[in-house]
């Protein structure tokens, strides 16, 4: 066995031991995600507002940090591009924080665009696999069609869908993430 293989196995053993020792923390994290996700699904307008405000703070903080580092390294190449990028982050952050409902509409339009692109790409991917006689390509085709249908439903319902779409999708994501964490924790507990 090479030293690289034994090093990889050592890292895997350490990760397994850490997972076994801290399975309760993974369980707690999973339960918290599950509860927050269920809350977001039950109250999607509140979750949408929270997501919009979170994005606003992320843009604002990254823009301020970018502005500071840009001026700190003003002699580096690309100063003006960095300055524009930082200013854009600050402006977008302030807009999302000042008008979170309008921000939710903008973020929902981005979500619609994402679903359209993802749906088209998934359908093309499926058709390429069909030509190559790959099995189960139909599932990818269905996934692409569902993405396009979601985009159409969200877009057709604008502006009212902006109030709930982001919160609902974040909630669903958190529920699945929480369920996965709980499953990992319970498996680690059994193997401990």
Coordinates of C-alpha atoms in Angstrom, one line a residue:
X1 CA 0.0 0.0 0.0
X2 CA 1.4 3.4 -0.9
X3 CA 1.7 6.2 1.6
X4 CA -0.9 8.2 -0.2
X5 CA -3.5 5.4 0.1
X6 CA -2.7 5.0 3.8
X7 CA -3.0 8.7 4.3
X8 CA -6.4 8.7 2.6
X9 CA -7.5 5.8 4.8
X10 CA -6.3 7.6 7.9
X11 CA -8.4 10.7 7.0
X12 CA -11.4 8.5 6.4
X13 CA -11.0 6.7 9.7
X14 CA -10.7 10.0 11.5
X15 CA -13.8 11.3 9.8
X16 CA -15.7 8.2 10.8
X17 CA -14.6 8.4 14.4
X18 CA -15.5 12.1 14.5
X19 CA -19.0 11.3 13.1
X20 CA -19.5 8.6 15.6
X21 CA -18.4 10.8 18.5
X22 CA -20.6 13.7 17.5
X23 CA -23.7 12.0 16.1
X24 CA -25.9 13.9 18.6
X25 CA -24.7 17.3 17.1
X26 CA -25.6 16.1 13.6
X27 CA -29.0 14.9 15.0
X28 CA -29.6 18.3 16.6
X29 CA -28.6 20.1 13.4
X30 CA -30.9 17.9 11.4
X31 CA -33.9 18.5 13.7
X32 CA -33.3 22.3 13.7
X33 CA -33.2 22.3 9.9
X34 CA -36.3 20.2 9.7
X35 CA -38.2 22.5 12.1
X36 CA -37.0 25.7 10.3
X37 CA -37.8 24.1 6.9
X38 CA -41.3 23.1 8.0
X39 CA -41.8 26.6 9.4
X40 CA -40.7 28.1 6.0
X41 CA -43.1 25.8 4.2
X42 CA -46.0 26.7 6.5
X43 CA -45.2 30.4 6.4
X44 CA -43.5 31.0 3.0
X45 CA -44.0 34.8 3.0
X46 CA -42.0 35.2 6.2
X47 CA -39.3 32.9 4.9
X48 CA -39.2 34.8 1.6
X49 CA -38.7 38.1 3.5
X50 CA -36.0 36.5 5.7
X51 CA -34.2 35.1 2.6
X52 CA -34.3 38.5 0.9
X53 CA -33.0 40.3 3.9
X54 CA -30.2 37.7 4.3
X55 CA -29.2 38.3 0.7
X56 CA -29.3 42.0 1.3
X57 CA -26.9 41.7 4.2
X58 CA -24.6 39.3 2.2
X59 CA -24.4 41.7 -0.7
X60 CA -23.9 44.7 1.5
X61 CA -21.2 43.2 3.7
X62 CA -19.4 41.7 0.7
X63 CA -19.5 45.1 -1.1
X64 CA -18.1 46.9 1.9
X65 CA -15.3 44.4 2.4
X66 CA -14.6 44.5 -1.4
X67 CA -14.5 48.3 -1.2
X68 CA -12.0 48.3 1.7
X69 CA -9.8 45.7 0.1
X70 CA -10.0 47.5 -3.3
X71 CA -8.7 50.8 -1.8
X72 CA -6.2 48.9 0.3
X73 CA -4.7 47.4 -2.9
X74 CA -5.4 50.3 -5.3
X75 CA -2.1 49.8 -7.1
X76 CA -3.1 46.3 -8.2
X77 CA -4.4 45.7 -11.7
X78 CA -8.2 45.8 -12.2
X79 CA -8.7 48.6 -9.6
X80 CA -11.7 50.2 -11.4
X81 CA -13.4 46.8 -12.0
X82 CA -13.0 45.9 -8.4
X83 CA -14.4 49.3 -7.4
X84 CA -17.4 48.9 -9.7
X85 CA -18.0 45.4 -8.3
X86 CA -17.8 46.5 -4.7
X87 CA -20.1 49.5 -5.4
X88 CA -22.6 47.2 -7.1
X89 CA -22.6 44.9 -4.1
X90 CA -23.3 47.8 -1.7
X91 CA -26.1 49.2 -3.9
X92 CA -27.8 45.9 -4.4
X93 CA -27.5 45.1 -0.7
X94 CA -29.0 48.5 0.3
X95 CA -31.8 48.1 -2.2
X96 CA -32.7 44.6 -0.9
X97 CA -32.6 45.8 2.7
X98 CA -34.6 49.0 1.9
X99 CA -37.2 47.3 -0.2
X100 CA -37.3 43.6 0.7
X101 CA -40.6 43.0 -1.1
X102 CA -39.3 44.5 -4.3
X103 CA -36.1 42.5 -3.7
X104 CA -38.2 39.3 -3.4
X105 CA -39.7 40.0 -6.8
X106 CA -36.2 40.4 -8.3
X107 CA -35.0 37.3 -6.7
X108 CA -38.1 35.4 -7.8
X109 CA -37.4 36.5 -11.4
X110 CA -33.8 35.2 -11.0
X111 CA -35.3 31.9 -9.8
X112 CA -37.6 31.8 -12.9
X113 CA -34.6 32.3 -15.1
X114 CA -32.7 29.6 -13.3
X115 CA -35.5 27.1 -13.7
X116 CA -35.8 27.9 -17.4
X117 CA -32.1 27.4 -18.0
X118 CA -31.9 24.3 -15.8
X119 CA -35.0 22.8 -17.5
X120 CA -33.6 23.4 -21.0
X121 CA -30.2 22.0 -20.1
X122 CA -31.7 18.9 -18.4
X123 CA -33.9 18.2 -21.4
X124 CA -30.9 18.5 -23.8
X125 CA -28.9 16.3 -21.4
X126 CA -31.6 13.7 -21.5
X127 CA -31.9 13.8 -25.2
X128 CA -28.1 13.3 -25.6
X129 CA -28.4 10.3 -23.3
X130 CA -31.3 8.9 -25.3
X131 CA -29.2 9.1 -28.5
X132 CA -26.5 7.1 -26.7
X133 CA -29.0 4.6 -25.5
X134 CA -28.3 5.4 -21.8
X135 CA -30.8 3.9 -19.4
X136 CA -33.1 6.0 -17.3
X137 CA -32.8 9.1 -19.5
X138 CA -36.5 9.6 -19.1
X139 CA -36.1 10.7 -15.4
X140 CA -33.8 13.6 -16.5
X141 CA -36.3 14.5 -19.2
X142 CA -39.1 14.6 -16.6
X143 CA -36.9 16.7 -14.3
X144 CA -36.3 19.3 -17.1
X145 CA -40.0 19.4 -17.9
X146 CA -40.8 19.9 -14.2
X147 CA -38.3 22.8 -14.1
X148 CA -39.9 24.5 -17.0
X149 CA -43.4 24.0 -15.6
X150 CA -42.3 25.5 -12.3
X151 CA -40.8 28.5 -14.1
X152 CA -44.1 29.0 -16.0
X153 CA -46.2 28.7 -12.9
X154 CA -44.1 31.1 -10.9
X155 CA -43.8 33.6 -13.7
X156 CA -47.6 33.4 -14.5
X157 CA -48.4 34.2 -10.9
X158 CA -46.1 37.2 -10.6
X159 CA -46.1 39.4 -8.6
X160 CA -48.0 37.4 -6.0
X161 CA -45.8 34.3 -6.4
X162 CA -42.8 36.5 -5.3
X163 CA -44.3 36.5 -1.8
X164 CA -44.1 32.8 -1.3
X165 CA -41.9 31.0 -3.9
X166 CA -38.5 31.7 -2.4
X167 CA -39.6 30.8 1.1
X168 CA -41.3 27.6 0.0
X169 CA -38.4 26.4 -2.0
X170 CA -35.9 27.3 0.8
X171 CA -38.2 25.5 3.2
X172 CA -38.3 22.3 1.1
X173 CA -34.5 22.4 0.7
X174 CA -34.1 22.7 4.5
X175 CA -36.5 19.8 5.1
X176 CA -34.6 17.5 2.8
X177 CA -31.2 18.7 4.3
X178 CA -32.5 18.2 7.8
X179 CA -33.8 14.7 7.0
X180 CA -30.4 13.8 5.5
X181 CA -28.6 15.0 8.6
X182 CA -30.9 13.0 10.8
X183 CA -30.4 9.9 8.7
X184 CA -26.6 10.3 8.9
X185 CA -26.7 10.9 12.7
X186 CA -28.8 7.8 13.3
X187 CA -26.6 5.7 11.1
X188 CA -23.5 7.0 13.0
X189 CA -25.2 6.2 16.3
X190 CA -25.9 2.6 15.2
X191 CA -22.3 2.1 14.1
X192 CA -20.8 3.6 17.2

